[in-house]
Amino acid sequence: MVAVLRRRVISLAVLMGLSSLAPAHDVVIRNGMIYDGSGGKPYAGEVAIDGDRITYVGPARKDTSDTKDKTVIDAHGQAIAPGFINMLSHPEDSLFVDGRALSDLTQGVTLEVLGEMSMGPLNPTMQRLMAERQIDIKYPVTWTTLGEYLSLLERKGISPNIASFVGEGTVRTNVLGERNVVPDATQLAAMRALVRQSMEEGALGVTTALIYSPETYAKTPELIAMAQESARCGGIYSAHMRSEGDRIEAAIDETIAIAKASGAPAEIYHLKLAGKDNWNKIDKVIHTIEQQRAQGVRITADMYTYTAGATGLDAAMPSWVQEGGLEAWIARLRDPAVRKRVLAEMRNPHPDTWENLLAAAGAENTVLLQFKNPALKNLTGKSLAQVARERGVSPEDAAIDLVIEDGSRVGIAYTLMSEENVRRMVALPWVSFDSDETGAAPEGVFLKSSPHPRAYGSFARVFAQYVRKDHVLTVEQAVRKLSTLPADVLSLPDRGRLKAGAYADVVVFDPATIQDHATYAKPHQLTTGVQQVLVNGQFAIRDGKATGAPTGRFVRGRAAKSLGGGCKDSASQWTWTWTK
């Protein structure tokens, strides 16, 4: 109550122009250029913080000789901006061993959005398999619900804020297992209940990852049902679509249909045109989305700023062979008859029922990133083509052998996209940014594998490549797409913007020098150019160095019961922000 009254006194004094009446602030960042997240022109000014909130944003106070601000940061020559939001991140494992999430934090990321394949709700079988399938990072799986997992990380101590969607695949597996089945009415009701439970624990919406087993088995009516449950809980529908290449038009149509039928806004995860044969579809893709937006459909997208994606060798094989989960998949691959059939399908560059990323990229452009088996880690960084030559087998045979030998999906980078298309999508005003990667550090257990360089550079690259070098965006446009735009998509009005009353997630960086350094050959290289990062008013990075302070929180969606929320009868009972 005291903090609230204090903020009101400060705000009143500012409004009255009585700066001398304003009490000392906890933190003041002065002499910088304010980029408030709106996309408007920057201006010279200062930001004041008290507790976990911003209490002043505006021109510098004229007379500060009598103030006794506790901490003053001189941001001369720097940009002062809202903390950046990573719209699709994967620090689910990494935060257990390093709560700093350095690869993102050093880029100015203050909110990690998880949940493409969410960490709850789990049943006992899922708990056991999650523990057994761990690769380099080991931790006990002691939780069952998504809310319990996120609260566990918060109590452990993390530097960035975390939020999460509930994964449709997680809910599906909880009720149906990893089988290719259609839920009956009772099972569908159970799945709806799990989505609703997760939303009331704080999830932001429901997500899909439709190229992976078992989610690839989900039909459109099932997805609409899950999206409807999310929508009546104030959440959105986010989709790793069924296709990002050969059938991308149909995949976008399905996403739009789900948004319309459910009433939920839709977000397309890591928008791209995968495979050279599909690069020329970009005009149609953009036109379709913008036409629907003009008609009132709330649909947006996010992307990473690279021409290679990263996933596993499961994306190089048909979904039918993966039914039943990892262990069943590997067992089938050991059967010579099954292997022969899989090899034939892998050699088809355009299969009818699944997305063949190996064929789309080519074996030379398929790089091995992560292994579970220590005996295979010496292959990290090699192309699949190189390994196939060394073994005297075809790339497809090598891929099957590696999955069997490693006992995992094997982490892979596939070069699939056109840089020209990436530049075009970066400029789209309804597209925000993601890393689709872990929260790594250039030390310890993280050095056992090679992440995609997007883990360390996706957000810095927006400024270094697409603002400074290619002039695709202005600094203010880039800041908006990294902060206010994603906050609006996620219905988080108190995040992602510099304004009095908002949470004090703030980044101070130099737009002229912020630079990514990670490469495919040497990915474990931190971004430079970010000087200060405050999360909830506390320093997570101070003068360019991570503090290690547990500044982060579990950021809950608006249906969270702990915030006094709850689900409603329909999506129409919620107010949705329209993102232009």
CSV table of N, CA and C in Angstrom, one decimal, residues 180-255:
chain,number,residue,atom,x,y,z
A,180,ASN,N,-1.8,-42.7,-32.4
A,180,ASN,CA,-2.5,-42.1,-33.5
A,180,ASN,C,-4.0,-42.5,-33.4
A,181,VAL,N,-4.7,-41.8,-32.5
A,181,VAL,CA,-6.1,-42.0,-32.3
A,181,VAL,C,-6.9,-40.7,-32.3
A,182,VAL,N,-8.2,-40.8,-32.5
A,182,VAL,CA,-9.1,-39.6,-32.4
A,182,VAL,C,-9.8,-39.7,-31.1
A,183,PRO,N,-9.7,-38.7,-30.2
A,183,PRO,CA,-10.4,-38.8,-28.9
A,183,PRO,C,-11.9,-38.9,-29.0
A,184,ASP,N,-12.5,-39.7,-28.2
A,184,ASP,CA,-14.0,-39.8,-28.1
A,184,ASP,C,-14.5,-38.6,-27.3
A,185,ALA,N,-15.8,-38.5,-27.1
A,185,ALA,CA,-16.3,-37.3,-26.4
A,185,ALA,C,-15.8,-37.2,-25.0
A,186,THR,N,-15.7,-38.4,-24.3
A,186,THR,CA,-15.2,-38.3,-22.9
A,186,THR,C,-13.8,-37.9,-22.8
A,187,GLN,N,-12.9,-38.4,-23.7
A,187,GLN,CA,-11.5,-38.1,-23.8
A,187,GLN,C,-11.4,-36.6,-24.1
A,188,LEU,N,-12.2,-36.1,-25.1
A,188,LEU,CA,-12.1,-34.7,-25.5
A,188,LEU,C,-12.4,-33.8,-24.3
A,189,ALA,N,-13.4,-34.2,-23.5
A,189,ALA,CA,-13.8,-33.4,-22.4
A,189,ALA,C,-12.7,-33.4,-21.3
A,190,ALA,N,-12.0,-34.5,-21.2
A,190,ALA,CA,-10.9,-34.6,-20.3
A,190,ALA,C,-9.7,-33.6,-20.7
A,191,MET,N,-9.5,-33.6,-22.0
A,191,MET,CA,-8.5,-32.7,-22.6
A,191,MET,C,-8.9,-31.3,-22.4
A,192,ARG,N,-10.1,-30.9,-22.6
A,192,ARG,CA,-10.6,-29.6,-22.4
A,192,ARG,C,-10.3,-29.2,-20.9
A,193,ALA,N,-10.6,-30.1,-20.0
A,193,ALA,CA,-10.5,-29.8,-18.6
A,193,ALA,C,-9.0,-29.5,-18.2
A,194,LEU,N,-8.1,-30.2,-18.9
A,194,LEU,CA,-6.7,-30.0,-18.6
A,194,LEU,C,-6.2,-28.6,-19.1
A,195,VAL,N,-6.8,-28.2,-20.3
A,195,VAL,CA,-6.5,-26.9,-20.8
A,195,VAL,C,-7.0,-25.8,-19.9
A,196,ARG,N,-8.2,-26.0,-19.5
A,196,ARG,CA,-8.8,-25.0,-18.5
A,196,ARG,C,-8.1,-25.0,-17.2
A,197,GLN,N,-7.7,-26.1,-16.7
A,197,GLN,CA,-6.9,-26.1,-15.5
A,197,GLN,C,-5.6,-25.3,-15.6
A,198,SER,N,-4.9,-25.6,-16.8
A,198,SER,CA,-3.6,-24.9,-17.0
A,198,SER,C,-3.8,-23.4,-17.2
A,199,MET,N,-4.9,-23.0,-17.9
A,199,MET,CA,-5.2,-21.6,-18.0
A,199,MET,C,-5.5,-20.9,-16.7
A,200,GLU,N,-6.2,-21.6,-15.8
A,200,GLU,CA,-6.5,-21.0,-14.5
A,200,GLU,C,-5.3,-21.0,-13.6
A,201,GLU,N,-4.2,-21.8,-14.0
A,201,GLU,CA,-3.0,-21.7,-13.3
A,201,GLU,C,-2.1,-20.6,-13.8
A,202,GLY,N,-2.4,-20.1,-15.0
A,202,GLY,CA,-1.7,-18.9,-15.5
A,202,GLY,C,-1.2,-19.1,-16.9
A,203,ALA,N,-1.5,-20.1,-17.6
A,203,ALA,CA,-1.1,-20.3,-19.0
A,203,ALA,C,-1.6,-19.1,-19.9
A,204,LEU,N,-0.9,-18.8,-20.9
A,204,LEU,CA,-1.3,-17.7,-21.8
A,204,LEU,C,-2.2,-18.1,-23.0
A,205,GLY,N,-2.3,-19.4,-23.2
A,205,GLY,CA,-3.1,-19.9,-24.3
A,205,GLY,C,-2.7,-21.4,-24.5
A,206,VAL,N,-3.1,-21.9,-25.7
A,206,VAL,CA,-2.8,-23.3,-26.1
A,206,VAL,C,-1.9,-23.3,-27.3
A,207,THR,N,-1.0,-24.2,-27.4
A,207,THR,CA,-0.1,-24.2,-28.6
A,207,THR,C,-0.1,-25.6,-29.2
A,208,THR,N,0.3,-25.6,-30.5
A,208,THR,CA,0.5,-26.9,-31.2
A,208,THR,C,1.9,-27.0,-31.8
A,209,ALA,N,2.3,-28.2,-32.1
A,209,ALA,CA,3.5,-28.4,-32.8
A,209,ALA,C,3.2,-29.5,-33.8
A,210,LEU,N,2.6,-29.2,-34.9
A,210,LEU,CA,1.8,-30.2,-35.7
A,210,LEU,C,2.6,-31.0,-36.7
A,211,ILE,N,4.0,-30.8,-36.7
A,211,ILE,CA,4.8,-31.7,-37.6
A,211,ILE,C,5.4,-32.8,-36.7
A,212,TYR,N,5.1,-32.8,-35.4
A,212,TYR,CA,5.7,-33.8,-34.6
A,212,TYR,C,4.7,-34.8,-34.0
A,213,SER,N,5.1,-36.0,-33.9
A,213,SER,CA,4.3,-37.0,-33.2
A,213,SER,C,4.3,-36.8,-31.7
A,214,PRO,N,3.2,-36.9,-31.1
A,214,PRO,CA,1.9,-37.3,-31.5
A,214,PRO,C,0.9,-36.2,-32.0
A,215,GLU,N,1.4,-34.9,-32.0
A,215,GLU,CA,0.5,-33.8,-32.4
A,215,GLU,C,0.1,-33.9,-33.8
A,216,THR,N,0.9,-34.5,-34.7
A,216,THR,CA,0.5,-34.6,-36.1
A,216,THR,C,-0.7,-35.4,-36.3
A,217,TYR,N,-1.1,-36.2,-35.3
A,217,TYR,CA,-2.3,-37.1,-35.4
A,217,TYR,C,-3.5,-36.3,-35.1
A,218,ALA,N,-3.4,-35.1,-34.5
A,218,ALA,CA,-4.6,-34.3,-34.1
A,218,ALA,C,-5.3,-33.8,-35.3
A,219,LYS,N,-6.6,-34.0,-35.4
A,219,LYS,CA,-7.4,-33.4,-36.5
A,219,LYS,C,-7.9,-32.0,-36.1
A,220,THR,N,-8.3,-31.3,-37.2
A,220,THR,CA,-8.8,-29.9,-36.9
A,220,THR,C,-9.9,-29.7,-35.9
A,221,PRO,N,-10.9,-30.6,-35.9
A,221,PRO,CA,-11.9,-30.4,-34.8
A,221,PRO,C,-11.4,-30.5,-33.4
A,222,GLU,N,-10.4,-31.4,-33.2
A,222,GLU,CA,-9.8,-31.5,-31.9
A,222,GLU,C,-9.0,-30.2,-31.5
A,223,LEU,N,-8.3,-29.6,-32.5
A,223,LEU,CA,-7.6,-28.4,-32.3
A,223,LEU,C,-8.6,-27.2,-32.0
A,224,ILE,N,-9.7,-27.2,-32.7
A,224,ILE,CA,-10.7,-26.2,-32.4
A,224,ILE,C,-11.2,-26.3,-31.0
A,225,ALA,N,-11.4,-27.5,-30.6
A,225,ALA,CA,-11.9,-27.7,-29.2
A,225,ALA,C,-11.0,-27.1,-28.2
A,226,MET,N,-9.7,-27.4,-28.4
A,226,MET,CA,-8.7,-26.9,-27.4
A,226,MET,C,-8.5,-25.4,-27.5
A,227,ALA,N,-8.6,-24.8,-28.7
A,227,ALA,CA,-8.5,-23.4,-28.9
A,227,ALA,C,-9.7,-22.7,-28.3
A,228,GLN,N,-10.9,-23.3,-28.4
A,228,GLN,CA,-12.1,-22.8,-27.8
A,228,GLN,C,-12.0,-22.7,-26.2
A,229,GLU,N,-11.4,-23.7,-25.7
A,229,GLU,CA,-11.2,-23.7,-24.2
A,229,GLU,C,-10.2,-22.6,-23.8
A,230,SER,N,-9.1,-22.4,-24.6
A,230,SER,CA,-8.2,-21.4,-24.3
A,230,SER,C,-8.9,-20.0,-24.5
A,231,ALA,N,-9.7,-19.8,-25.5
A,231,ALA,CA,-10.3,-18.5,-25.8
A,231,ALA,C,-11.2,-18.1,-24.7
A,232,ARG,N,-12.0,-19.1,-24.1
A,232,ARG,CA,-12.9,-18.7,-23.1
A,232,ARG,C,-12.2,-18.4,-21.8
A,233,CYS,N,-10.9,-18.7,-21.8
A,233,CYS,CA,-10.0,-18.4,-20.6
A,233,CYS,C,-9.1,-17.2,-20.9
A,234,GLY,N,-9.5,-16.4,-22.0
A,234,GLY,CA,-8.7,-15.2,-22.3
A,234,GLY,C,-7.4,-15.5,-23.0
A,235,GLY,N,-7.2,-16.7,-23.5
A,235,GLY,CA,-5.9,-17.1,-24.1
A,235,GLY,C,-6.0,-17.2,-25.6
A,236,ILE,N,-4.8,-17.3,-26.3
A,236,ILE,CA,-4.7,-17.3,-27.7
A,236,ILE,C,-4.4,-18.7,-28.2
A,237,TYR,N,-4.4,-18.9,-29.5
A,237,TYR,CA,-4.0,-20.2,-30.1
A,237,TYR,C,-2.7,-19.9,-30.9
A,238,SER,N,-1.6,-20.6,-30.5
A,238,SER,CA,-0.3,-20.5,-31.2
A,238,SER,C,0.0,-21.8,-31.9
A,239,ALA,N,0.5,-21.7,-33.2
A,239,ALA,CA,0.6,-22.9,-34.0
A,239,ALA,C,2.0,-23.0,-34.7
A,240,HIS,N,2.7,-24.1,-34.3
A,240,HIS,CA,3.7,-24.6,-35.2
A,240,HIS,C,2.9,-25.4,-36.2
A,241,MET,N,2.7,-24.8,-37.4
A,241,MET,CA,1.7,-25.3,-38.3
A,241,MET,C,2.1,-26.7,-38.9
A,242,ARG,N,1.1,-27.4,-39.5
A,242,ARG,CA,1.4,-28.7,-40.1
A,242,ARG,C,2.4,-28.6,-41.2
A,243,SER,N,2.5,-27.5,-41.9
A,243,SER,CA,3.5,-27.4,-42.9
A,243,SER,C,4.0,-25.9,-43.0
A,244,GLU,N,5.3,-25.8,-43.2
A,244,GLU,CA,5.9,-24.5,-43.5
A,244,GLU,C,6.6,-24.5,-44.8
A,245,GLY,N,6.1,-25.5,-45.7
A,245,GLY,CA,6.7,-25.6,-47.0
A,245,GLY,C,5.8,-26.0,-48.0
A,246,ASP,N,5.7,-27.3,-48.4
A,246,ASP,CA,5.0,-27.8,-49.5
A,246,ASP,C,3.5,-27.5,-49.4
A,247,ARG,N,2.9,-27.6,-48.1
A,247,ARG,CA,1.5,-27.4,-48.0
A,247,ARG,C,1.2,-26.2,-47.0
A,248,ILE,N,2.0,-25.2,-47.1
A,248,ILE,CA,1.9,-24.0,-46.2
A,248,ILE,C,0.6,-23.3,-46.4
A,249,GLU,N,0.1,-23.2,-47.7
A,249,GLU,CA,-1.2,-22.5,-47.9
A,249,GLU,C,-2.3,-23.2,-47.1
A,250,ALA,N,-2.4,-24.5,-47.2
A,250,ALA,CA,-3.4,-25.3,-46.4
A,250,ALA,C,-3.2,-25.1,-44.9
A,251,ALA,N,-2.0,-25.1,-44.5
A,251,ALA,CA,-1.7,-25.0,-43.1
A,251,ALA,C,-2.1,-23.6,-42.5
A,252,ILE,N,-1.9,-22.6,-43.3
A,252,ILE,CA,-2.4,-21.2,-42.9
A,252,ILE,C,-3.9,-21.2,-42.9
A,253,ASP,N,-4.5,-21.8,-43.9
A,253,ASP,CA,-6.0,-21.9,-43.9
A,253,ASP,C,-6.5,-22.6,-42.7
A,254,GLU,N,-5.9,-23.6,-42.3
A,254,GLU,CA,-6.3,-24.3,-41.1
A,254,GLU,C,-6.2,-23.5,-39.8
A,255,THR,N,-5.1,-22.8,-39.7
A,255,THR,CA,-4.9,-21.9,-38.6
A,255,THR,C,-5.9,-20.8,-38.5
